[in-house]
mmCIF file of C-alpha atoms in Angstrom:
data_model
loop_
_atom_site.group_PDB
_atom_site.id
_atom_site.type_symbol
_atom_site.label_atom_id
_atom_site.label_comp_id
_atom_site.label_asym_id
_atom_site.label_seq_id
_atom_site.Cartn_x
_atom_site.Cartn_y
_atom_site.Cartn_z
ATOM 1 C CA MET A 1338 18.173 17.234 29.487
ATOM 2 C CA LYS A 1339 18.727 20.580 27.766
ATOM 3 C CA ARG A 1340 22.046 19.381 26.358
ATOM 4 C CA MET A 1341 20.433 16.344 24.731
ATOM 5 C CA THR A 1342 17.765 18.476 23.105
ATOM 6 C CA LEU A 1343 20.322 20.884 21.625
ATOM 7 C CA SER A 1344 22.463 18.097 20.205
ATOM 8 C CA THR A 1345 19.375 16.429 18.785
ATOM 9 C CA LEU A 1346 18.271 19.693 17.195
ATOM 10 C CA ALA A 1347 21.736 20.145 15.724
ATOM 11 C CA LEU A 1348 21.343 16.842 13.870
ATOM 12 C CA VAL A 1349 18.118 17.871 12.138
ATOM 13 C CA PRO A 1350 19.776 20.012 9.404
ATOM 14 C CA VAL A 1351 22.410 17.335 8.830
ATOM 15 C CA LEU A 1352 19.781 14.639 8.424
ATOM 16 C CA ALA A 1353 17.791 16.868 6.107
ATOM 17 C CA LEU A 1354 20.813 17.315 3.843
ATOM 18 C CA VAL A 1355 21.628 13.614 3.833
ATOM 19 C CA CYS A 1356 18.068 12.581 3.025
ATOM 20 C CA THR A 1357 17.351 15.234 0.393
ATOM 21 C CA PRO A 1358 18.874 13.364 -2.594
ATOM 22 C CA ALA A 1359 16.639 10.371 -1.930
ATOM 23 C CA PHE A 1360 13.552 12.556 -2.030
ATOM 24 C CA ALA A 1361 14.746 14.617 -4.997
ATOM 25 C CA ALA A 1362 15.234 11.627 -7.321
ATOM 26 C CA GLU A 1363 12.490 10.989 -9.832
ATOM 27 C CA PRO A 1364 10.623 7.744 -9.356
ATOM 28 C CA VAL A 1365 11.728 4.913 -11.633
ATOM 29 C CA SER A 1366 8.992 3.739 -13.979
ATOM 30 C CA ALA A 1367 8.125 0.073 -14.344
ATOM 31 C CA GLY A 1368 9.375 0.168 -17.941
ATOM 32 C CA GLU A 1369 12.730 1.601 -16.918
ATOM 33 C CA ARG A 1370 13.112 -0.920 -14.133
ATOM 34 C CA LEU A 1371 12.316 -3.822 -16.463
ATOM 35 C CA ALA A 1372 14.530 -2.432 -19.251
ATOM 36 C CA ALA A 1373 17.526 -2.365 -16.927
ATOM 37 C CA THR A 1374 18.144 -6.025 -17.762
ATOM 38 C CA CYS A 1375 18.681 -5.058 -21.412
ATOM 39 C CA THR A 1376 21.576 -2.678 -20.804
ATOM 40 C CA ALA A 1377 24.291 -5.336 -20.725
ATOM 41 C CA CYS A 1378 23.785 -6.051 -24.429
ATOM 42 C CA HIS A 1379 21.894 -3.031 -25.760
ATOM 43 C CA GLY A 1380 23.680 -0.306 -23.810
ATOM 44 C CA THR A 1381 22.491 2.342 -21.434
ATOM 45 C CA ARG A 1382 19.060 3.620 -22.446
ATOM 46 C CA GLY A 1383 19.145 1.391 -25.527
ATOM 47 C CA ASN A 1384 22.067 3.074 -27.296
ATOM 48 C CA THR A 1385 23.999 -0.009 -28.354
ATOM 49 C CA ALA A 1386 27.756 0.346 -28.773
ATOM 50 C CA GLY A 1387 29.019 -1.078 -32.052
ATOM 51 C CA THR A 1388 26.992 -2.682 -34.806
ATOM 52 C CA ALA A 1389 26.499 -6.265 -33.590
ATOM 53 C CA LEU A 1390 23.124 -5.480 -32.005
ATOM 54 C CA PRO A 1391 20.482 -2.951 -32.997
ATOM 55 C CA PRO A 1392 19.993 0.148 -30.860
ATOM 56 C CA LEU A 1393 16.626 0.111 -29.135
ATOM 57 C CA ALA A 1394 16.393 3.817 -28.339
ATOM 58 C CA GLY A 1395 14.348 5.781 -30.823
ATOM 59 C CA GLN A 1396 12.538 2.817 -32.371
ATOM 60 C CA SER A 1397 8.763 2.922 -32.364
ATOM 61 C CA LYS A 1398 6.912 1.219 -29.551
ATOM 62 C CA GLU A 1399 5.002 -0.884 -32.071
ATOM 63 C CA THR A 1400 8.179 -2.178 -33.732
ATOM 64 C CA LEU A 1401 9.857 -2.946 -30.429
ATOM 65 C CA LEU A 1402 6.786 -4.698 -29.034
ATOM 66 C CA ALA A 1403 6.286 -6.765 -32.206
ATOM 67 C CA ASN A 1404 9.902 -7.928 -32.040
ATOM 68 C CA LEU A 1405 9.700 -8.732 -28.339
ATOM 69 C CA LYS A 1406 6.518 -10.754 -28.857
ATOM 70 C CA ALA A 1407 8.087 -12.583 -31.818
ATOM 71 C CA PHE A 1408 11.038 -13.543 -29.621
ATOM 72 C CA LYS A 1409 8.666 -14.695 -26.876
ATOM 73 C CA GLU A 1410 6.585 -16.807 -29.268
ATOM 74 C CA GLY A 1411 9.673 -18.244 -30.949
ATOM 75 C CA SER A 1412 8.723 -16.963 -34.411
ATOM 76 C CA ARG A 1413 11.880 -14.855 -34.431
ATOM 77 C CA PRO A 1414 14.730 -17.145 -33.418
ATOM 78 C CA ALA A 1415 17.588 -15.865 -31.307
ATOM 79 C CA THR A 1416 20.068 -17.360 -28.901
ATOM 80 C CA ILE A 1417 19.352 -15.159 -25.889
ATOM 81 C CA MET A 1418 16.333 -12.969 -26.623
ATOM 82 C CA THR A 1419 13.971 -15.934 -26.990
ATOM 83 C CA GLN A 1420 14.891 -17.066 -23.491
ATOM 84 C CA LEU A 1421 14.655 -13.571 -21.988
ATOM 85 C CA ALA A 1422 11.369 -12.579 -23.612
ATOM 86 C CA LYS A 1423 9.644 -15.696 -22.290
ATOM 87 C CA GLY A 1424 10.238 -14.415 -18.759
ATOM 88 C CA TYR A 1425 8.019 -11.350 -19.219
ATOM 89 C CA THR A 1426 4.265 -10.926 -19.455
ATOM 90 C CA ASP A 1427 2.836 -9.156 -22.499
ATOM 91 C CA GLU A 1428 2.131 -6.137 -20.276
ATOM 92 C CA GLN A 1429 5.759 -6.038 -19.137
ATOM 93 C CA LEU A 1430 6.978 -6.301 -22.747
ATOM 94 C CA ALA A 1431 4.729 -3.339 -23.619
ATOM 95 C CA GLN A 1432 6.236 -1.328 -20.737
ATOM 96 C CA ILE A 1433 9.771 -2.128 -21.917
ATOM 97 C CA ALA A 1434 8.919 -1.213 -25.516
ATOM 98 C CA ALA A 1435 7.311 2.074 -24.432
ATOM 99 C CA TRP A 1436 10.324 3.003 -22.315
ATOM 100 C CA PHE A 1437 12.872 2.361 -25.083
ATOM 101 C CA ALA A 1438 10.676 4.152 -27.628
ATOM 102 C CA ALA A 1439 10.739 7.253 -25.413
ATOM 103 C CA GLN A 1440 14.556 7.321 -25.244
ATOM 104 C CA ARG A 1441 16.735 9.450 -27.487
ATOM 105 C CA GLY A 1442 18.798 7.680 -30.087
ATOM 106 C CA GLU A 1443 22.554 8.005 -30.171
ATOM 107 C CA LYS A 1444 22.376 11.072 -32.411
ATOM 108 C CA GLY A 1445 19.782 12.720 -30.185
ATOM 109 C CA GLU A 1446 16.772 11.781 -32.287
ATOM 110 C CA LYS A 1447 13.572 10.850 -30.573
ATOM 111 C CA PRO A 1448 10.499 9.334 -32.171
#
């Protein structure tokens, strides 16, 4: 019985070390979680590689939200964005726009 208790107690520090990174991570916001679908085309954190697509990071929330709503409504035609934007509620589009607006642009600028 004593042996089992000592081996169990020996595992406590190991488990604490293994579990610490999970507790240390910052929670992911709803905007960040929703914006993750944008990274394939617009790059990590909205810093688009190349010039084919506009970078999203550093744009104002108002501009981003207006564009997202225009895609959703179909008043701004696009091949992919019109389809994607229709899958989000207006609240979700606002969360995405706010998250990208809070990101630093490629040159480090932030709105």
